[in-house]
Amino acid sequence: MIIGLIAAAEAGFWVVLAAGLAVRYLLRSERASRVLLYSLPLIDILLLAATAIDLRRGAEPSGEHGLAALYLGFTVAYGHTVIAWADARFAHRFAGGPPPPRPPEYGAARARYEGRLWLLTLGAVAMSLLVLEGLIRFAAEPAGGGAEVLRGWQVRALTVLAVHGVIALSYALFPKRAPSAGKVP
């Protein structure tokens, strides 16, 4: 059940985002667009509530509940960035806006870009850890097997953070250099 809710939340996010941007750029209604876009966090709240209710009703904590917590953390942390990304592309395509900026490809600028992405992942993992801990305290017995399943998802979240950190750090330690003007890639 929870996997279906996660999929519905993801689909709902993109549908509401597209509707909000269509209302903004095609119907030229800034106020209605803001209402739609500001309603996006409601999707996360509904998923969190459904996950908590499922556990409270006696469902054994499982990987589905852990995945829901990670999904929530990542949508909260990356949500604004994804909305800005989609907004820039929609504005360019339908409202004559400038082409969306591309991420830097080389050197220190790329390292800073990757560092900012890692900070978003740090926020996502922190939020996921809080949600997981809340689910453990809310529905699982701390010494029981259900708590161990959710604690395993905390370890997974920290692993994602560490791997992303190594990748981001590699851009600073081994910066990719721009091709020379005389060389053809």
mmCIF file with all atom_site columns, C-alpha atoms in Angstrom, residues 49-137:
data_model
loop_
_atom_site.group_PDB
_atom_site.id
_atom_site.type_symbol
_atom_site.label_atom_id
_atom_site.label_alt_id
_atom_site.label_comp_id
_atom_site.label_asym_id
_atom_site.label_entity_id
_atom_site.label_seq_id
_atom_site.pdbx_PDB_ins_code
_atom_site.Cartn_x
_atom_site.Cartn_y
_atom_site.Cartn_z
_atom_site.occupancy
_atom_site.B_iso_or_equiv
_atom_site.pdbx_formal_charge
_atom_site.auth_seq_id
_atom_site.auth_comp_id
_atom_site.auth_asym_id
_atom_site.auth_atom_id
_atom_site.pdbx_PDB_model_num
ATOM 1  C CA . ALA A 1 49  ? 0.082  10.925 7.653   1.00 0.00 ? 49  ALA A CA 1
ATOM 2  C CA . ALA A 1 50  ? -0.767 7.781  5.662   1.00 0.00 ? 50  ALA A CA 1
ATOM 3  C CA . THR A 1 51  ? 2.543  6.194  6.662   1.00 0.00 ? 51  THR A CA 1
ATOM 4  C CA . ALA A 1 52  ? 2.018  7.007  10.334  1.00 0.00 ? 52  ALA A CA 1
ATOM 5  C CA . ILE A 1 53  ? -1.596 5.794  10.259  1.00 0.00 ? 53  ILE A CA 1
ATOM 6  C CA . ASP A 1 54  ? -0.533 2.544  8.595   1.00 0.00 ? 54  ASP A CA 1
ATOM 7  C CA . LEU A 1 55  ? 1.991  1.929  11.364  1.00 0.00 ? 55  LEU A CA 1
ATOM 8  C CA . ARG A 1 56  ? -0.402 3.005  14.116  1.00 0.00 ? 56  ARG A CA 1
ATOM 9  C CA . ARG A 1 57  ? -3.001 0.523  12.847  1.00 0.00 ? 57  ARG A CA 1
ATOM 10 C CA . GLY A 1 58  ? -0.541 -2.252 13.498  1.00 0.00 ? 58  GLY A CA 1
ATOM 11 C CA . ALA A 1 59  ? 1.371  -2.688 10.259  1.00 0.00 ? 59  ALA A CA 1
ATOM 12 C CA . GLU A 1 60  ? 4.815  -4.123 10.841  1.00 0.00 ? 60  GLU A CA 1
ATOM 13 C CA . PRO A 1 61  ? 7.438  -1.458 10.002  1.00 0.00 ? 61  PRO A CA 1
ATOM 14 C CA . SER A 1 62  ? 8.947  -2.367 6.657   1.00 0.00 ? 62  SER A CA 1
ATOM 15 C CA . GLY A 1 63  ? 11.127 -1.141 3.868   1.00 0.00 ? 63  GLY A CA 1
ATOM 16 C CA . GLU A 1 64  ? 8.093  0.610  2.408   1.00 0.00 ? 64  GLU A CA 1
ATOM 17 C CA . HIS A 1 65  ? 7.824  2.810  5.483   1.00 0.00 ? 65  HIS A CA 1
ATOM 18 C CA . GLY A 1 66  ? 11.559 3.527  5.354   1.00 0.00 ? 66  GLY A CA 1
ATOM 19 C CA . LEU A 1 67  ? 11.366 4.417  1.685   1.00 0.00 ? 67  LEU A CA 1
ATOM 20 C CA . ALA A 1 68  ? 8.458  6.756  2.394   1.00 0.00 ? 68  ALA A CA 1
ATOM 21 C CA . ALA A 1 69  ? 10.573 8.566  4.987   1.00 0.00 ? 69  ALA A CA 1
ATOM 22 C CA . LEU A 1 70  ? 13.489 8.956  2.551   1.00 0.00 ? 70  LEU A CA 1
ATOM 23 C CA . TYR A 1 71  ? 11.120 10.142 -0.164  1.00 0.00 ? 71  TYR A CA 1
ATOM 24 C CA . LEU A 1 72  ? 9.719  12.769 2.212   1.00 0.00 ? 72  LEU A CA 1
ATOM 25 C CA . GLY A 1 73  ? 13.168 13.997 3.195   1.00 0.00 ? 73  GLY A CA 1
ATOM 26 C CA . PHE A 1 74  ? 14.319 14.319 -0.377  1.00 0.00 ? 74  PHE A CA 1
ATOM 27 C CA . THR A 1 75  ? 11.163 16.039 -1.619  1.00 0.00 ? 75  THR A CA 1
ATOM 28 C CA . VAL A 1 76  ? 11.341 18.577 1.193   1.00 0.00 ? 76  VAL A CA 1
ATOM 29 C CA . ALA A 1 77  ? 15.040 19.313 0.630   1.00 0.00 ? 77  ALA A CA 1
ATOM 30 C CA . TYR A 1 78  ? 15.071 19.241 -3.165  1.00 0.00 ? 78  TYR A CA 1
ATOM 31 C CA . GLY A 1 79  ? 11.509 20.454 -3.775  1.00 0.00 ? 79  GLY A CA 1
ATOM 32 C CA . HIS A 1 80  ? 12.309 24.144 -4.195  1.00 0.00 ? 80  HIS A CA 1
ATOM 33 C CA . THR A 1 81  ? 15.234 23.357 -6.505  1.00 0.00 ? 81  THR A CA 1
ATOM 34 C CA . VAL A 1 82  ? 13.071 21.108 -8.684  1.00 0.00 ? 82  VAL A CA 1
ATOM 35 C CA . ILE A 1 83  ? 10.328 23.753 -8.826  1.00 0.00 ? 83  ILE A CA 1
ATOM 36 C CA . ALA A 1 84  ? 12.850 26.443 -9.844  1.00 0.00 ? 84  ALA A CA 1
ATOM 37 C CA . TRP A 1 85  ? 14.310 24.084 -12.467 1.00 0.00 ? 85  TRP A CA 1
ATOM 38 C CA . ALA A 1 86  ? 10.884 23.386 -13.979 1.00 0.00 ? 86  ALA A CA 1
ATOM 39 C CA . ASP A 1 87  ? 9.847  27.037 -13.748 1.00 0.00 ? 87  ASP A CA 1
ATOM 40 C CA . ALA A 1 88  ? 12.910 28.192 -15.712 1.00 0.00 ? 88  ALA A CA 1
ATOM 41 C CA . ARG A 1 89  ? 12.228 25.667 -18.476 1.00 0.00 ? 89  ARG A CA 1
ATOM 42 C CA . PHE A 1 90  ? 8.515  26.438 -18.601 1.00 0.00 ? 90  PHE A CA 1
ATOM 43 C CA . ALA A 1 91  ? 9.179  30.205 -18.719 1.00 0.00 ? 91  ALA A CA 1
ATOM 44 C CA . HIS A 1 92  ? 11.651 29.722 -21.570 1.00 0.00 ? 92  HIS A CA 1
ATOM 45 C CA . ARG A 1 93  ? 9.351  27.436 -23.551 1.00 0.00 ? 93  ARG A CA 1
ATOM 46 C CA . PHE A 1 94  ? 6.029  29.233 -23.074 1.00 0.00 ? 94  PHE A CA 1
ATOM 47 C CA . ALA A 1 95  ? 6.741  32.794 -21.960 1.00 0.00 ? 95  ALA A CA 1
ATOM 48 C CA . GLY A 1 96  ? 9.779  33.857 -23.959 1.00 0.00 ? 96  GLY A CA 1
ATOM 49 C CA . GLY A 1 97  ? 12.050 33.716 -20.931 1.00 0.00 ? 97  GLY A CA 1
ATOM 50 C CA . PRO A 1 98  ? 15.800 33.332 -21.214 1.00 0.00 ? 98  PRO A CA 1
ATOM 51 C CA . PRO A 1 99  ? 17.265 29.884 -21.735 1.00 0.00 ? 99  PRO A CA 1
ATOM 52 C CA . PRO A 1 100 ? 17.678 28.095 -18.416 1.00 0.00 ? 100 PRO A CA 1
ATOM 53 C CA . PRO A 1 101 ? 21.192 28.260 -17.023 1.00 0.00 ? 101 PRO A CA 1
ATOM 54 C CA . ARG A 1 102 ? 23.288 25.158 -17.391 1.00 0.00 ? 102 ARG A CA 1
ATOM 55 C CA . PRO A 1 103 ? 25.366 23.901 -14.496 1.00 0.00 ? 103 PRO A CA 1
ATOM 56 C CA . PRO A 1 104 ? 29.044 24.736 -14.744 1.00 0.00 ? 104 PRO A CA 1
ATOM 57 C CA . GLU A 1 105 ? 31.136 22.006 -16.290 1.00 0.00 ? 105 GLU A CA 1
ATOM 58 C CA . TYR A 1 106 ? 34.652 22.787 -15.129 1.00 0.00 ? 106 TYR A CA 1
ATOM 59 C CA . GLY A 1 107 ? 36.897 23.795 -12.276 1.00 0.00 ? 107 GLY A CA 1
ATOM 60 C CA . ALA A 1 108 ? 35.992 25.505 -9.028  1.00 0.00 ? 108 ALA A CA 1
ATOM 61 C CA . ALA A 1 109 ? 32.578 26.579 -10.303 1.00 0.00 ? 109 ALA A CA 1
ATOM 62 C CA . ARG A 1 110 ? 31.610 22.924 -10.812 1.00 0.00 ? 110 ARG A CA 1
ATOM 63 C CA . ALA A 1 111 ? 32.997 22.010 -7.390  1.00 0.00 ? 111 ALA A CA 1
ATOM 64 C CA . ARG A 1 112 ? 30.862 24.739 -5.753  1.00 0.00 ? 112 ARG A CA 1
ATOM 65 C CA . TYR A 1 113 ? 27.806 23.529 -7.672  1.00 0.00 ? 113 TYR A CA 1
ATOM 66 C CA . GLU A 1 114 ? 28.366 19.942 -6.513  1.00 0.00 ? 114 GLU A CA 1
ATOM 67 C CA . GLY A 1 115 ? 28.942 21.185 -2.964  1.00 0.00 ? 115 GLY A CA 1
ATOM 68 C CA . ARG A 1 116 ? 25.577 22.990 -3.001  1.00 0.00 ? 116 ARG A CA 1
ATOM 69 C CA . LEU A 1 117 ? 23.886 19.794 -4.209  1.00 0.00 ? 117 LEU A CA 1
ATOM 70 C CA . TRP A 1 118 ? 25.558 17.872 -1.393  1.00 0.00 ? 118 TRP A CA 1
ATOM 71 C CA . LEU A 1 119 ? 24.200 20.423 1.100   1.00 0.00 ? 119 LEU A CA 1
ATOM 72 C CA . LEU A 1 120 ? 20.708 19.712 -0.251  1.00 0.00 ? 120 LEU A CA 1
ATOM 73 C CA . THR A 1 121 ? 21.366 16.012 0.251   1.00 0.00 ? 121 THR A CA 1
ATOM 74 C CA . LEU A 1 122 ? 22.536 16.772 3.792   1.00 0.00 ? 122 LEU A CA 1
ATOM 75 C CA . GLY A 1 123 ? 19.216 18.501 4.438   1.00 0.00 ? 123 GLY A CA 1
ATOM 76 C CA . ALA A 1 124 ? 17.325 15.614 2.842   1.00 0.00 ? 124 ALA A CA 1
ATOM 77 C CA . VAL A 1 125 ? 19.111 13.052 4.978   1.00 0.00 ? 125 VAL A CA 1
ATOM 78 C CA . ALA A 1 126 ? 18.606 15.108 8.135   1.00 0.00 ? 126 ALA A CA 1
ATOM 79 C CA . MET A 1 127 ? 14.880 15.351 7.398   1.00 0.00 ? 127 MET A CA 1
ATOM 80 C CA . SER A 1 128 ? 14.700 11.621 6.589   1.00 0.00 ? 128 SER A CA 1
ATOM 81 C CA . LEU A 1 129 ? 16.471 10.731 9.830   1.00 0.00 ? 129 LEU A CA 1
ATOM 82 C CA . LEU A 1 130 ? 14.012 12.855 11.801  1.00 0.00 ? 130 LEU A CA 1
ATOM 83 C CA . VAL A 1 131 ? 11.010 11.291 10.069  1.00 0.00 ? 131 VAL A CA 1
ATOM 84 C CA . LEU A 1 132 ? 12.395 7.793  10.591  1.00 0.00 ? 132 LEU A CA 1
ATOM 85 C CA . GLU A 1 133 ? 13.070 8.483  14.262  1.00 0.00 ? 133 GLU A CA 1
ATOM 86 C CA . GLY A 1 134 ? 9.561  9.868  14.620  1.00 0.00 ? 134 GLY A CA 1
ATOM 87 C CA . LEU A 1 135 ? 8.109  6.734  13.016  1.00 0.00 ? 135 LEU A CA 1
ATOM 88 C CA . ILE A 1 136 ? 10.185 4.544  15.337  1.00 0.00 ? 136 ILE A CA 1
ATOM 89 C CA . ARG A 1 137 ? 8.951  6.401  18.408  1.00 0.00 ? 137 ARG A CA 1
#
